[in-house]
Amino acid sequence: LVGWGNNRVEAEAKKITARLDVAAVVERNAKAEADRCVTTRPAANGMVYVTFLMPLSQGVGLYAALKRHADLTGDGRSRGQIMTDTAYERITGHAATAPVDVTLNLVMADTTLFGGDDCPGYVQGYGPVPAHVV
């Protein structure tokens, strides 16, 4: 164990567990699959993280399909931009460049609404939003 970091120790322990108790590993994986979900959390500069928690094979397949598509598309955008735009387009059925119709819960001051000040608004599930955005 000398020279091994925590991640390697954990990985080796999982290998041993998988060899010694296959049924337990299968059961844990089945329970984990029942918890699959999609979540969002705010990011800086008007961005948001969208996270998919899914079975390993589906996640790897999703990433590989997006990467493969991005690698075949040469239009000046970065690989990450193409992958993100492609995921959005395939999930929503709308072009990534098209305007987005959304319903959101926005709280803002009436003075901001009528241009009297620049107090930020608040979007439920996201957080503060600059006045020029609201």
Short mmCIF file of C-alpha atoms in Angstrom, two decimals:
data_model
loop_
_atom_site.label_atom_id
_atom_site.label_comp_id
_atom_site.label_asym_id
_atom_site.label_seq_id
_atom_site.Cartn_x
_atom_site.Cartn_y
_atom_site.Cartn_z
CA LEU A 1 0.00 0.00 0.00
CA VAL A 2 3.03 2.24 0.22
CA GLY A 3 2.79 4.94 -2.42
CA TRP A 4 -0.87 4.25 -3.16
CA GLY A 5 -3.29 7.14 -2.96
CA ASN A 6 -6.79 6.91 -1.52
CA ASN A 7 -8.37 6.38 -4.94
CA ARG A 8 -6.16 3.42 -5.74
CA VAL A 9 -6.77 1.83 -2.34
CA GLU A 10 -10.52 2.25 -2.85
CA ALA A 11 -10.34 0.78 -6.37
CA GLU A 12 -8.37 -2.24 -5.17
CA ALA A 13 -10.83 -2.80 -2.30
CA LYS A 14 -13.71 -2.74 -4.78
CA LYS A 15 -11.95 -5.31 -6.97
CA ILE A 16 -11.51 -7.63 -3.99
CA THR A 17 -15.14 -7.16 -2.94
CA ALA A 18 -16.32 -7.90 -6.48
CA ARG A 19 -14.36 -11.16 -6.51
CA LEU A 20 -15.48 -12.28 -3.05
CA ASP A 21 -19.16 -11.30 -3.10
CA VAL A 22 -20.50 -10.99 -6.63
CA ALA A 23 -24.12 -11.12 -5.45
CA ALA A 24 -23.63 -8.11 -3.19
CA VAL A 25 -22.13 -6.09 -6.03
CA VAL A 26 -25.03 -6.99 -8.34
CA GLU A 27 -27.54 -6.05 -5.61
CA ARG A 28 -25.82 -2.70 -4.92
CA ASN A 29 -25.77 -1.90 -8.63
CA ALA A 30 -29.48 -2.72 -8.97
CA LYS A 31 -30.31 -0.47 -6.01
CA ALA A 32 -28.17 2.32 -7.46
CA GLU A 33 -29.92 2.02 -10.83
CA ALA A 34 -33.24 2.66 -9.10
CA ASP A 35 -31.85 6.05 -8.01
CA ARG A 36 -31.09 7.28 -11.53
CA CYS A 37 -32.08 10.89 -12.05
CA VAL A 38 -31.34 14.21 -13.72
CA THR A 39 -30.47 17.22 -11.59
CA THR A 40 -29.46 20.83 -12.13
CA ARG A 41 -27.44 23.27 -10.10
CA PRO A 42 -26.42 26.84 -10.77
CA ALA A 43 -23.07 27.72 -12.29
CA ALA A 44 -21.40 31.10 -12.71
CA ASN A 45 -22.16 33.59 -15.47
CA GLY A 46 -25.70 32.54 -16.37
CA MET A 47 -24.81 28.88 -16.82
CA VAL A 48 -26.20 25.72 -15.23
CA TYR A 49 -24.84 22.23 -14.60
CA VAL A 50 -27.16 19.44 -15.77
CA THR A 51 -26.14 16.10 -14.30
CA PHE A 52 -27.34 12.66 -15.36
CA LEU A 53 -26.96 9.87 -12.81
CA MET A 54 -27.39 6.68 -14.81
CA PRO A 55 -26.02 3.16 -15.17
CA LEU A 56 -22.40 3.06 -16.27
CA SER A 57 -23.09 1.51 -19.67
CA GLN A 58 -25.68 4.17 -20.53
CA GLY A 59 -23.46 7.02 -19.36
CA VAL A 60 -20.45 5.77 -21.29
CA GLY A 61 -22.64 5.21 -24.35
CA LEU A 62 -24.12 8.71 -24.09
CA TYR A 63 -20.71 10.35 -23.79
CA ALA A 64 -19.24 8.24 -26.62
CA ALA A 65 -22.11 9.13 -28.97
CA LEU A 66 -21.75 12.85 -28.24
CA LYS A 67 -17.97 12.70 -28.62
CA ARG A 68 -18.19 10.74 -31.87
CA HIS A 69 -20.65 13.28 -33.30
CA ALA A 70 -18.46 16.20 -32.17
CA ASP A 71 -15.36 14.66 -33.71
CA LEU A 72 -17.17 14.43 -37.06
CA THR A 73 -18.43 18.03 -36.93
CA GLY A 74 -15.91 20.68 -37.86
CA ASP A 75 -17.62 24.04 -37.75
CA GLY A 76 -15.43 26.20 -35.53
CA ARG A 77 -17.01 25.27 -32.20
CA SER A 78 -15.03 23.36 -29.59
CA ARG A 79 -15.70 19.67 -28.96
CA GLY A 80 -17.41 20.55 -25.66
CA GLN A 81 -19.64 23.13 -27.33
CA ILE A 82 -20.69 20.68 -30.03
CA MET A 83 -21.35 17.93 -27.46
CA THR A 84 -23.47 20.27 -25.34
CA ASP A 85 -25.43 21.63 -28.30
CA THR A 86 -25.99 18.11 -29.64
CA ALA A 87 -27.27 16.83 -26.28
CA TYR A 88 -29.67 19.79 -26.04
CA GLU A 89 -30.92 19.32 -29.60
CA ARG A 90 -31.43 15.57 -29.26
CA ILE A 91 -33.23 15.84 -25.93
CA THR A 92 -35.46 18.84 -26.70
CA GLY A 93 -35.90 18.46 -30.44
CA HIS A 94 -35.02 22.14 -30.88
CA ALA A 95 -31.94 23.77 -32.37
CA ALA A 96 -29.46 24.99 -29.77
CA THR A 97 -29.54 28.42 -31.41
CA ALA A 98 -33.36 28.72 -31.33
CA PRO A 99 -35.05 30.90 -28.69
CA VAL A 100 -36.11 28.92 -25.64
CA ASP A 101 -39.64 29.08 -24.23
CA VAL A 102 -39.53 28.31 -20.53
CA THR A 103 -41.68 28.82 -17.49
CA LEU A 104 -39.79 29.86 -14.41
CA ASN A 105 -40.52 31.35 -11.04
CA LEU A 106 -38.90 34.77 -11.03
CA VAL A 107 -38.97 37.24 -8.17
CA MET A 108 -37.98 40.82 -8.93
CA ALA A 109 -38.62 44.29 -7.58
CA ASP A 110 -41.23 46.39 -9.33
CA THR A 111 -38.66 49.17 -9.56
CA THR A 112 -36.40 46.86 -11.55
CA LEU A 113 -39.30 45.84 -13.77
CA PHE A 114 -39.99 49.46 -14.69
CA GLY A 115 -36.33 50.42 -15.07
CA GLY A 116 -36.02 52.39 -11.84
CA ASP A 117 -33.04 50.44 -10.52
CA ASP A 118 -30.80 47.48 -11.24
CA CYS A 119 -31.58 45.18 -8.29
CA PRO A 120 -31.02 41.54 -9.22
CA GLY A 121 -33.95 39.16 -9.48
CA TYR A 122 -34.13 35.64 -8.11
CA VAL A 123 -34.98 32.51 -10.10
CA GLN A 124 -36.22 29.54 -8.08
CA GLY A 125 -33.84 26.63 -8.43
CA TYR A 126 -31.06 28.83 -9.77
CA GLY A 127 -30.46 31.85 -7.55
CA PRO A 128 -29.74 35.55 -8.15
CA VAL A 129 -29.97 36.85 -11.71
CA PRO A 130 -28.67 40.28 -12.84
CA ALA A 131 -31.31 42.91 -13.57
CA HIS A 132 -30.39 43.14 -17.26
CA VAL A 133 -31.19 39.41 -17.61
CA VAL A 134 -34.54 39.50 -15.78
#
